[in-house]
Structures are given as structure tokens and as C-alpha cells.
PDB file of C-alpha atoms in Angstrom:
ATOM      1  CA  UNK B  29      79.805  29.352   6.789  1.00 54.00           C
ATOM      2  CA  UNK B  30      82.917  27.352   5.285  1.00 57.00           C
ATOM      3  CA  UNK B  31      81.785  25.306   2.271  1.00 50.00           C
ATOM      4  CA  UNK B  32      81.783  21.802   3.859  1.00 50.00           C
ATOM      5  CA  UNK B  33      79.181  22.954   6.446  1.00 58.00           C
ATOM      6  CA  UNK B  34      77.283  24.717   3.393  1.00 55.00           C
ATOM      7  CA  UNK B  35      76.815  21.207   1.834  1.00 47.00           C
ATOM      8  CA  UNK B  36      76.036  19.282   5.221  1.00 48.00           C
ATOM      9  CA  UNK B  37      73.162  22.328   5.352  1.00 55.00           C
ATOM     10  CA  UNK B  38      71.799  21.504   2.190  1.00 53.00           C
ATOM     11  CA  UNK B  39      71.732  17.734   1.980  1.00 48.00           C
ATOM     12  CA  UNK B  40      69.465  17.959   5.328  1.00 55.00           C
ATOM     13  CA  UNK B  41      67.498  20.561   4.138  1.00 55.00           C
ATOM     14  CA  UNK B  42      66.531  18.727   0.686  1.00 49.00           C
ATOM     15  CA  UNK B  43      67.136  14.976   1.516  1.00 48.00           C
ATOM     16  CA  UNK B  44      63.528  14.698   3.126  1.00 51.00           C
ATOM     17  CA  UNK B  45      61.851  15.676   0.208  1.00 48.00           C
ATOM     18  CA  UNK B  46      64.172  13.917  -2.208  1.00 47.00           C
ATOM     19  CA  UNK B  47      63.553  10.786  -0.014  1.00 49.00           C
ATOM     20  CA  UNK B  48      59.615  11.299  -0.039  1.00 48.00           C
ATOM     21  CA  UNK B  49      60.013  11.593  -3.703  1.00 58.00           C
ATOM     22  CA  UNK B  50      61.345   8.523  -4.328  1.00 62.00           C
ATOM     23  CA  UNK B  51      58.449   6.625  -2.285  1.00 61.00           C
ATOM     24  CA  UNK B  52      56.310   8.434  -3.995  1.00 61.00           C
ATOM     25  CA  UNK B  53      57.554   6.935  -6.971  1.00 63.00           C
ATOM     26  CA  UNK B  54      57.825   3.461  -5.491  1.00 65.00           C
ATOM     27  CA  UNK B  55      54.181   3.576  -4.849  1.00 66.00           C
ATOM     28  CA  UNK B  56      52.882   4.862  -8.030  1.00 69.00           C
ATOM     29  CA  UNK B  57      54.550   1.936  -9.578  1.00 71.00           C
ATOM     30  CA  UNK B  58      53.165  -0.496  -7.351  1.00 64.00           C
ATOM     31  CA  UNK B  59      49.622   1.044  -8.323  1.00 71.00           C
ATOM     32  CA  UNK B  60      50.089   1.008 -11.700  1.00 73.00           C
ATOM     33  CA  UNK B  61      51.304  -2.351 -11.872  1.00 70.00           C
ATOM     34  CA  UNK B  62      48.377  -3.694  -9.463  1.00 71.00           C
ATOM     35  CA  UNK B  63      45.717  -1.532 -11.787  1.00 70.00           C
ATOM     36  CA  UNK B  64      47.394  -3.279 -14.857  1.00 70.00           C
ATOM     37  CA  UNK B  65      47.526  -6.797 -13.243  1.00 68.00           C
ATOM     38  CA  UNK B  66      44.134  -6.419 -12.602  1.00 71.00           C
ATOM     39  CA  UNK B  67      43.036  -5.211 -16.403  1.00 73.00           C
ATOM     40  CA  UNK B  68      44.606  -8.251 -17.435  1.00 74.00           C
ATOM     41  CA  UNK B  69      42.926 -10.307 -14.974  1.00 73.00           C
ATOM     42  CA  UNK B  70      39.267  -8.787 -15.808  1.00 73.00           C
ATOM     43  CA  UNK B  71      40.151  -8.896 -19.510  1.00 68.00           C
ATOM     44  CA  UNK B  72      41.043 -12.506 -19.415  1.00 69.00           C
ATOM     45  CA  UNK B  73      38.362 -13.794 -17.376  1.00 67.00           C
ATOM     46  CA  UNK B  74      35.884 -11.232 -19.494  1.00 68.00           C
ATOM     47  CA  UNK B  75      37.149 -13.066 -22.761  1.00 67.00           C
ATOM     48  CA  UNK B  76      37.071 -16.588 -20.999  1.00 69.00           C
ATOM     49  CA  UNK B  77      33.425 -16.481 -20.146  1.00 64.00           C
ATOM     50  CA  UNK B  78      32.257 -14.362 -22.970  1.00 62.00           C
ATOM     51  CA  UNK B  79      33.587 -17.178 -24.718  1.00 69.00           C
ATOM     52  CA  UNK B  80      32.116 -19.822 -22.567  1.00 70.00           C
ATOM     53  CA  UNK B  81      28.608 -17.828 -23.194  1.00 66.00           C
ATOM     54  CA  UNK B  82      28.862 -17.915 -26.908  1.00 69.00           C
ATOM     55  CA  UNK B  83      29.345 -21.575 -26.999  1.00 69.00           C
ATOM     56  CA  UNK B  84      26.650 -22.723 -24.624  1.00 67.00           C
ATOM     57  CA  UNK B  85      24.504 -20.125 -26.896  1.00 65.00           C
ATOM     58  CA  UNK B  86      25.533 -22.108 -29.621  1.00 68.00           C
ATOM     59  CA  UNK B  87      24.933 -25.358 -28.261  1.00 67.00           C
ATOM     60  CA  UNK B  88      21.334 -24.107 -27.185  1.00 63.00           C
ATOM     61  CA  UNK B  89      20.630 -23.109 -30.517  1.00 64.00           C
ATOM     62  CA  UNK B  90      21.941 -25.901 -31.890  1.00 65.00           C
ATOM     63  CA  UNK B  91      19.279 -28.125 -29.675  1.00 64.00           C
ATOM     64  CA  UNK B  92      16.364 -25.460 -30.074  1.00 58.00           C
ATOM     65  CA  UNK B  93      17.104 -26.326 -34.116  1.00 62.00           C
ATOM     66  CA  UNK B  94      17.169 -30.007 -33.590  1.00 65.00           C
ATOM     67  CA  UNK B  95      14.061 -30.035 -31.386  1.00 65.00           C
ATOM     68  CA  UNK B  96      11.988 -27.729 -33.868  1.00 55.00           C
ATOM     69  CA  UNK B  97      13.166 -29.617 -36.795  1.00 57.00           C
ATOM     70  CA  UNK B  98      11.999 -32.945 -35.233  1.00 62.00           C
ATOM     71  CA  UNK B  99       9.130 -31.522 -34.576  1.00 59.00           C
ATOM     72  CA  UNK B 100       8.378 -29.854 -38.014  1.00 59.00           C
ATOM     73  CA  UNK B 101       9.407 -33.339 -39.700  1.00 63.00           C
ATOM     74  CA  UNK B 102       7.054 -35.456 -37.648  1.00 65.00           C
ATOM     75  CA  UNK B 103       4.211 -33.115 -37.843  1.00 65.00           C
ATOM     76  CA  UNK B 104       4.507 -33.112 -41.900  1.00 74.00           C
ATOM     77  CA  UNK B 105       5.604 -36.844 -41.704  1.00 81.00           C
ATOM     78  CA  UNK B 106       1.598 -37.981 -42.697  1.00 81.00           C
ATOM     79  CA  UNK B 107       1.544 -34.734 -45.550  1.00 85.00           C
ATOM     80  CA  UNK B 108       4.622 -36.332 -47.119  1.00 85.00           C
ATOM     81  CA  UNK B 109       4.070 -40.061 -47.290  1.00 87.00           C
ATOM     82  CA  UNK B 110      -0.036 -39.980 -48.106  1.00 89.00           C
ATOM     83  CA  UNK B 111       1.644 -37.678 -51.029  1.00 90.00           C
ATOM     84  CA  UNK B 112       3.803 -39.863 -51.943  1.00 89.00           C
ATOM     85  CA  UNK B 113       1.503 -43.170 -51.568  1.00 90.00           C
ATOM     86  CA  UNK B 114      -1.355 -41.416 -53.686  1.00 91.00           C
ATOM     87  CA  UNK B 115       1.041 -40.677 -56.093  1.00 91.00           C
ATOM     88  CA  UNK B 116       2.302 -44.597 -56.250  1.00 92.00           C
ATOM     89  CA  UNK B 117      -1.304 -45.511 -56.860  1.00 92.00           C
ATOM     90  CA  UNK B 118      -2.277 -43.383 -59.148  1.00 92.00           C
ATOM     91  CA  UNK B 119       0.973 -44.140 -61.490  1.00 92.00           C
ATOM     92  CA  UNK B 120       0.175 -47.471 -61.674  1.00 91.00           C
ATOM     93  CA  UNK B 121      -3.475 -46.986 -62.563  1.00 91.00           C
ATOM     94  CA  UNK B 122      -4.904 -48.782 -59.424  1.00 90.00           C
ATOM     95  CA  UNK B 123      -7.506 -45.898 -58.773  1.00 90.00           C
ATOM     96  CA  UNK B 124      -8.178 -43.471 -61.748  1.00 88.00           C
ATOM     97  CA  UNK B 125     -10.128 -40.455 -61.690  1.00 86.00           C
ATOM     98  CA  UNK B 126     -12.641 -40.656 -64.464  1.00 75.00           C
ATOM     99  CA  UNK B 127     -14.258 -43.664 -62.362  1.00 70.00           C
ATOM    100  CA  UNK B 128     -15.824 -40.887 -59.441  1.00 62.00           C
ATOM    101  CA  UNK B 129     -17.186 -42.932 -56.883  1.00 73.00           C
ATOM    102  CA  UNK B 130     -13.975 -45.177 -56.730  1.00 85.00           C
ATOM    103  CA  UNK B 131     -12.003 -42.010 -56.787  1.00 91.00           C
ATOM    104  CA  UNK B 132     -14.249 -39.686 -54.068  1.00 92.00           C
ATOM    105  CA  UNK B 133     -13.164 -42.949 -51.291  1.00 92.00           C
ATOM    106  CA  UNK B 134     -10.614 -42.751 -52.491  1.00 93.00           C
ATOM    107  CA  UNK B 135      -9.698 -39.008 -51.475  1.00 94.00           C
ATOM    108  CA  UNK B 136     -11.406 -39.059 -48.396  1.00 94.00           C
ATOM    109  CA  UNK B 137      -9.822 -41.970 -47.056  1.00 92.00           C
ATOM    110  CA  UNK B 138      -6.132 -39.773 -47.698  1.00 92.00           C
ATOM    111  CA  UNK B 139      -7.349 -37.383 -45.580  1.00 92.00           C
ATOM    112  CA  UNK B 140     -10.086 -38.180 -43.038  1.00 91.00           C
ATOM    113  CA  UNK B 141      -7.553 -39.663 -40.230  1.00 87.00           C
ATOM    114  CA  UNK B 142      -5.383 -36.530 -39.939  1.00 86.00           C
ATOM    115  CA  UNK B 143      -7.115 -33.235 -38.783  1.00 84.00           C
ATOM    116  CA  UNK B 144      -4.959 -31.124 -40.235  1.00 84.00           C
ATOM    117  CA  UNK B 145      -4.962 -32.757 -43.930  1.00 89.00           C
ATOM    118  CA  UNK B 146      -7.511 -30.565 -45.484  1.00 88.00           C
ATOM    119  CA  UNK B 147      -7.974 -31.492 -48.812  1.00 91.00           C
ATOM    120  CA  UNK B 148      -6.912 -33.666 -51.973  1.00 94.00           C
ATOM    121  CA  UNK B 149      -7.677 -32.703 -55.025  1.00 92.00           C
ATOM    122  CA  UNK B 150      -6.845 -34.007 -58.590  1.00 96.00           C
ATOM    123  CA  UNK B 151      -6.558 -31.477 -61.566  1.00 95.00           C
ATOM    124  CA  UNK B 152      -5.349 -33.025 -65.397  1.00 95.00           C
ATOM    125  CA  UNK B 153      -3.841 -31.581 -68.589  1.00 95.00           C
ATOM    126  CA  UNK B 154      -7.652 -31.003 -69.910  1.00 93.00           C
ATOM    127  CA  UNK B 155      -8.540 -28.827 -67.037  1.00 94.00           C
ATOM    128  CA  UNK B 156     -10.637 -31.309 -65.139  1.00 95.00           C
ATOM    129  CA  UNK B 157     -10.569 -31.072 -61.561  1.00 95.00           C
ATOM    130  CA  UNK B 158     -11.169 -33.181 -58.704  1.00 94.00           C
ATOM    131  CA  UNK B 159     -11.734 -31.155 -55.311  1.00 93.00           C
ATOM    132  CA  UNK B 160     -12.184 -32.812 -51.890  1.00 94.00           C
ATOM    133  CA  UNK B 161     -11.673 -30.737 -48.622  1.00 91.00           C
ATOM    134  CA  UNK B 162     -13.032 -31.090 -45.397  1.00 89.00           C
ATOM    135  CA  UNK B 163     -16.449 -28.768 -44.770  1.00 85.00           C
ATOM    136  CA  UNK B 164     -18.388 -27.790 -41.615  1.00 83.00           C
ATOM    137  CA  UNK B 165     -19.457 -29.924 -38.649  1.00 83.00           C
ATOM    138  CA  UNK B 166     -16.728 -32.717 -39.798  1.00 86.00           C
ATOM    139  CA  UNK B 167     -18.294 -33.279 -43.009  1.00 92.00           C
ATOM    140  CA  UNK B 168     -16.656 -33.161 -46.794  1.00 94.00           C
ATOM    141  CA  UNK B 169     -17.559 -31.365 -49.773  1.00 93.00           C
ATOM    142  CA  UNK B 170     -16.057 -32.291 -52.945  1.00 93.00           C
ATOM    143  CA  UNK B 171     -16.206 -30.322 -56.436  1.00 93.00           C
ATOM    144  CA  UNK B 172     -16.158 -31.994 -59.664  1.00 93.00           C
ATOM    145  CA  UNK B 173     -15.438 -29.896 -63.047  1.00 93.00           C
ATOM    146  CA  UNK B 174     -15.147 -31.350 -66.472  1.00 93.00           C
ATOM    147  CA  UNK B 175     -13.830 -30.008 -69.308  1.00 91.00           C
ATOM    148  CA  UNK B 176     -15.429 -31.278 -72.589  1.00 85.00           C
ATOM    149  CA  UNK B 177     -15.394 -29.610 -76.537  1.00 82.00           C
ATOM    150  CA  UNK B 178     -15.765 -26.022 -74.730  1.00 80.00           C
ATOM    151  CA  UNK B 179     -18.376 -27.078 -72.148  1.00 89.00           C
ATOM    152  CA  UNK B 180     -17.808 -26.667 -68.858  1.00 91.00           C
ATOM    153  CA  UNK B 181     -20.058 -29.034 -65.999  1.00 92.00           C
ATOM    154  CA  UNK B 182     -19.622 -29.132 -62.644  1.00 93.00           C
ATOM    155  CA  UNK B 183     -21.024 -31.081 -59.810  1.00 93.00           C
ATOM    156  CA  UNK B 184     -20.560 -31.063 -55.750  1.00 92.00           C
ATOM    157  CA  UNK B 185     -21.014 -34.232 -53.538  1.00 93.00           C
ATOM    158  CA  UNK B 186     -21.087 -33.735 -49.722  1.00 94.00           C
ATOM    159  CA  UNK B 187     -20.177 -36.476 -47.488  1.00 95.00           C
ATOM    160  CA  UNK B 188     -20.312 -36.968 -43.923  1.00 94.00           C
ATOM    161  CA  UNK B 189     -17.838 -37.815 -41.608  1.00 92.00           C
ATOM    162  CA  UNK B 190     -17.798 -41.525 -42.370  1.00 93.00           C
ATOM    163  CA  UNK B 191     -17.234 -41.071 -45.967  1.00 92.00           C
ATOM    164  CA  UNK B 192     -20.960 -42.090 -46.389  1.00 93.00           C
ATOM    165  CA  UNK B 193     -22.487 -39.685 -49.839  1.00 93.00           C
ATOM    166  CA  UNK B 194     -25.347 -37.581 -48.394  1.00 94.00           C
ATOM    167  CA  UNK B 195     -26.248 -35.445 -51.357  1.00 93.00           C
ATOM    168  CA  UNK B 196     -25.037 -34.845 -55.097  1.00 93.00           C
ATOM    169  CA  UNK B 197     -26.052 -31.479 -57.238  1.00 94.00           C
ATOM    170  CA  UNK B 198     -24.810 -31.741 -60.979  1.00 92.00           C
ATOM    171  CA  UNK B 199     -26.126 -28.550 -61.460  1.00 88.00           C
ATOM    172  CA  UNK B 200     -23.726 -26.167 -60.118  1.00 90.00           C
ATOM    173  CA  UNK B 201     -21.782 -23.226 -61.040  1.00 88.00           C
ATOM    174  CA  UNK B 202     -17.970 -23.753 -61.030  1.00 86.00           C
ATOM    175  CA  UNK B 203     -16.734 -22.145 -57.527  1.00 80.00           C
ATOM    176  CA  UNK B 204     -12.935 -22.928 -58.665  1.00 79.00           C
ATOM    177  CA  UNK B 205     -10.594 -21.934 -61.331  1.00 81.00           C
ATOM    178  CA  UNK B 206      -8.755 -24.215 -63.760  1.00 91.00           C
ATOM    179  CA  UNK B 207      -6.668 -26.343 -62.304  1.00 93.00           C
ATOM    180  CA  UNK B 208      -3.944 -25.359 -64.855  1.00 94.00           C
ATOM    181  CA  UNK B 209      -3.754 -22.212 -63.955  1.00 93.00           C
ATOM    182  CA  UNK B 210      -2.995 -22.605 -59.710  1.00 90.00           C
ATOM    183  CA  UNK B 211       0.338 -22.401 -57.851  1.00 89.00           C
ATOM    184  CA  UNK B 212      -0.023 -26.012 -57.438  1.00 92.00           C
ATOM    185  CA  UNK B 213      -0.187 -27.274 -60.499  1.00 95.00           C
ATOM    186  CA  UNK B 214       1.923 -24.698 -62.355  1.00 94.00           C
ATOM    187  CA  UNK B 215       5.318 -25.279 -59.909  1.00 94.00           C
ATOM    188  CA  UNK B 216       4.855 -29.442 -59.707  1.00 95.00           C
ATOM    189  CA  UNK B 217       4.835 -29.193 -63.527  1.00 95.00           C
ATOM    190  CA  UNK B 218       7.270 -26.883 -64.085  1.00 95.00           C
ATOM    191  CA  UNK B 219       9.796 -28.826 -61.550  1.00 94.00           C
ATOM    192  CA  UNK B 220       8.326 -32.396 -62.917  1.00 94.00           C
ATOM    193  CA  UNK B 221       8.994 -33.607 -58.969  1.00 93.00           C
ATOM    194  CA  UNK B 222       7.372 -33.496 -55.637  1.00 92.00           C
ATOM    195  CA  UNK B 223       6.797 -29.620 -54.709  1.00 92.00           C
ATOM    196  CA  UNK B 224       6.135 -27.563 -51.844  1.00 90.00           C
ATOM    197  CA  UNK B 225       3.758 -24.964 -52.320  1.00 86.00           C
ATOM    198  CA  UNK B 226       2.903 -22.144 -49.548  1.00 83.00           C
ATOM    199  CA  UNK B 227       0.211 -20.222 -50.030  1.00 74.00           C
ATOM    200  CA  UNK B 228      -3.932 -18.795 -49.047  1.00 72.00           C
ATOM    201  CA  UNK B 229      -6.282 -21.272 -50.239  1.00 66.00           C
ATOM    202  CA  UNK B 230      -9.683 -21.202 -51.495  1.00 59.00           C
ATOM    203  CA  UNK B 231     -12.740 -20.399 -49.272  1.00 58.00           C
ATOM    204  CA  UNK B 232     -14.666 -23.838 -48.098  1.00 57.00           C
ATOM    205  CA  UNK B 233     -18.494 -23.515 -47.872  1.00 56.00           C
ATOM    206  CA  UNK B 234     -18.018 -19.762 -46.463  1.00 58.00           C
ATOM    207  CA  UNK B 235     -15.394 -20.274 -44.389  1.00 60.00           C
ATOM    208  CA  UNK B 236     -12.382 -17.815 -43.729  1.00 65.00           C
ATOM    209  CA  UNK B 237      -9.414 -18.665 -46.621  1.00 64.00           C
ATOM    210  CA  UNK B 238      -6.523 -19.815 -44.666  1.00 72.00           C
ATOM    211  CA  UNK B 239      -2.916 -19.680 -44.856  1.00 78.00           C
ATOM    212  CA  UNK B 240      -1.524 -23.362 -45.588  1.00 82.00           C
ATOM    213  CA  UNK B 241       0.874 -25.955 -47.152  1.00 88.00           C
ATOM    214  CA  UNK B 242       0.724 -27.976 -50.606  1.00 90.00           C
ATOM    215  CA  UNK B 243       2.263 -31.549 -51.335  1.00 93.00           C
ATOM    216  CA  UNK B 244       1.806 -31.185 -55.050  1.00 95.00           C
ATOM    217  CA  UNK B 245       3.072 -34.181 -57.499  1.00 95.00           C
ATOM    218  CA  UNK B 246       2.819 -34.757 -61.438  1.00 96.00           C
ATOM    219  CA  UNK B 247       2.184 -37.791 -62.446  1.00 96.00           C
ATOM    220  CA  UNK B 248       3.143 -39.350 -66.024  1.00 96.00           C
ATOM    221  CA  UNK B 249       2.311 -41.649 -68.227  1.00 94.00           C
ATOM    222  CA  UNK B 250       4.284 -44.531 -69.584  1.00 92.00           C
ATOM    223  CA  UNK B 251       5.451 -42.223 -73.039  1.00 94.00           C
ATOM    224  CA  UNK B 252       5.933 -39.625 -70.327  1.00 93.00           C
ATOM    225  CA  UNK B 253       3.488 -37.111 -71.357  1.00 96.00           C
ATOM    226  CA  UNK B 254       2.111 -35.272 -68.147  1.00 96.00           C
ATOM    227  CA  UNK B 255      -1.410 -36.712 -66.925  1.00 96.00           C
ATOM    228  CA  UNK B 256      -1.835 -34.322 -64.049  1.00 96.00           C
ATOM    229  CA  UNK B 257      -0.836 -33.093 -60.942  1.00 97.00           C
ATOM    230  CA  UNK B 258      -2.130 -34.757 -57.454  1.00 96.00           C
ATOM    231  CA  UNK B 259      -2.056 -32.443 -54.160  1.00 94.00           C
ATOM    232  CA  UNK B 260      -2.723 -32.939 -50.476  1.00 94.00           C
ATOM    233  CA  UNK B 261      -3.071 -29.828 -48.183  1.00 91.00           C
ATOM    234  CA  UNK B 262      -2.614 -28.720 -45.168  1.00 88.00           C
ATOM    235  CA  UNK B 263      -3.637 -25.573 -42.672  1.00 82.00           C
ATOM    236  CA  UNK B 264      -1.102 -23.521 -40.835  1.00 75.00           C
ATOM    237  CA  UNK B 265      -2.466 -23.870 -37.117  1.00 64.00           C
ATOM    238  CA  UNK B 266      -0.877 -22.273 -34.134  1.00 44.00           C
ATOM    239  CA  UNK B 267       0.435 -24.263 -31.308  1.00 40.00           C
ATOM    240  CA  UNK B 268       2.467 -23.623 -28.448  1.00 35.00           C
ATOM    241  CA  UNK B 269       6.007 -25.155 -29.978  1.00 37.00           C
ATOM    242  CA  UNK B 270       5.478 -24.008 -33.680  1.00 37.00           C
ATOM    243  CA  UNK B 271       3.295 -23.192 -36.012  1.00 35.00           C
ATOM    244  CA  UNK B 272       1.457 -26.644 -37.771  1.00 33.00           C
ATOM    245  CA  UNK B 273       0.154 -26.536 -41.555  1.00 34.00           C
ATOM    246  CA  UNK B 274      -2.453 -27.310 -43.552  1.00 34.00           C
ATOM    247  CA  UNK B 275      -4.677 -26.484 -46.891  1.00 32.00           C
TER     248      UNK B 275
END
């Protein structure tokens, strides 16, 4: 076989698979660039609503936080401003603590409208303390220690649910500590302002101590030397949107 037909032999015999080789090729490019256009598309809709679902998180949280802090605000709205009015009144002298009677109305009427105000309570730089809280079957039970020269007397009232006095014992042993030395009093003097305290409060007529929140607030006289501090509680209670307060 003369050399030209030796070529002509050869191109036939190897063009085929040269030729399939080269559509082979075509093809895997055309796969790989579909596969890649279709990364990209994945990865950029992927991104797009991952970062649509961040924001609208954000937004819902956002809301949630409004709504909860509206909520928390409103519920501690009565806490805040009795606080704030007691402490108004007894600045300026218009009730004062030494006269009882005056001062036991006075304590239930901060409280008695709001369930979940729990107790007032009144405690000086002597150690004296004035204790009102809310007792069983809707009545009140409030605690009375002076501080005299070393002596130490102490005498409970109980109320009813009107306010009316339905007994008095001055003969009692003191159920609480000094005033001086509770969370209360120790924080509202130390930060000479209105102070929240959290923390368990005493036992009421053998009831459960309960988790709750303190409105505590010194009060001053005109040289401003401390008088006392004045608090208002209120009990944590559950609820289906969040968790209420109280002492």
C-alpha cells in the first residue's frame, strides 16, 4: 500500500473516535456549565431568602419585645406610681408614721385596689417598722415594732377587707427582722433613689414565702439626713403572656 492510501486508511479508521471525542467534550462542558449555572442559582436564591428569614425573624422579635415590654410596663404601671405617690406624701409630712391609725389607712388604702400589691411597709433609721400585707380570706395583717432605749415592742392589727380594724394584740413576739438590715432597705439607702429589689419574701400568717418584686424609696428630711425607707410589693404570678409580680 503506497503512502497516500496508507493515510486515507488511517484518517477513516481513527476519525470516528476522534469525532466522538470531541462531542464528548462538547457535552461535558455543557454539563458542567448547566451544574454551575445552577449552584449559582440555588446559592443566590439560598442567600436571598435566608436573608429574607433573618429579617422577618428580626422584625418578629422586635414586636414579641415591644408587646412584652408593654405589657411588663402596664402591669407594674400601679407598683411604680403608688411608690412614687406614697413617697410624695410622706416627704411632705402629710401622713407620718408615729400617728398609727392615720398611718394603717393609710397603707391599706395603697394597696387594697390592686391584687397583686401585697404589702407596704415603712421601716426608719431607729429600726421601727411598719408592716402591712395582705392575709387570708382577703383580710390584712399588719406588724408594728418599736425600737425604744434597748426595748423592743411589737404589736399586730388585723383588718378586714374594707380596711375596717377587727382585732389588735400589743403583746406579740417580733415575727420580722430589723428593718435595717433587709434587701430593701439596705439597696434604696445605699443608691439614695427609687430601687428595684427582687427577691423571696417573708411568710404571711403561714403561708408559702413567695418569689416577688420591691418598689423601695428613702425618704429625707429637709437637712437631708435619711428618715427611712418606704416599700410597696408585689408577687410574681404566672399568666399565660408573662410572668406578673408581687411581694
Amino acid at each position: 500500500m503506497d503512502f497516500k492510501n496508507k493515510l486515507i486508511h488511517e484518517i477513516s479508521t481513527y476519525w470516528p473516535k476522534k469525532k466522538f471525542s470531541i462531542r464528548l467534550s462538547i457535552l461535558s462542558i455543557v454539563l458542567i456549565l448547566l451544574v454551575g449555572v445552577s449552584l449559582t442559582i440555588i446559592g443566590i436564591n439560598y442567600f436571598s431568602v435566608n436573608s429574607i428569614l433573618i429579617k422577618s425573624s428580626k422584625n418578629h422579635l422586635t414586636q414579641a419585645s415591644s408587646r412584652v415590654a408593654e405589657q411588663v410596663s402596664g402591669y407594674l404601671s400601679p407598683l411604680n406610681s403608688n411608690s412614687l405617690m406614697a413617697h410624695r406624701i410622706l416627704d411632705e409630712r402629710i401622713v407620718e408614721p408615729g400617728k398609727s391609725e392615720n398611718f394603717t389607712q393609710f397603707l391599706y388604702a395603697l394597696i387594697a385596689d390592686n391584687e397583686y400589691l401585697s404589702g407596704a411597709y415603712w421601716g426608719n433609721t431607729q429600726g421601727d417598722l411598719y408592716w402591712f400585707n395582705r392575709g387570708k380570706d382577703k383580710k390584712f395583717v399588719e406588724e408594728i415594732i418599736l425600737r425604744e432605749s434597748g426595748n423592743v415592742k411589737a404589736s399586730l392589727r388585723k383588718l378586714d377587707s374594707e380596711g375596717d380594724m377587727l382585732s389588735i394584740d400589743n403583746n406579740i413576739t417580733p415575727s420580722l427582722k430589723d428593718p435595717r438590715l433587709r434587701p430593701w432597705y439596705q439597696q434604696a439607702q445605699t443608691g439614695k433613689k427609687l430601687t428595684w429589689v427582687i427577691y423571696q419574701f417573708a411568710s404571711i400568717e403561714g403561708q408559702r414565702p413567695q418569689l416577688g418584686i420591691t418598689a423601695a424609696q428613702p425618704v429625707y428630711d429637709d437637712t437631708g439626713n435619711l428618715r427611712g425607707v418606704f416599700g410597696i410589693d408585689m408577687l410574681f404570678k404566672s399568666n399565660s403572656s408573662f410572668s406578673y409580680l408581687s411581694y
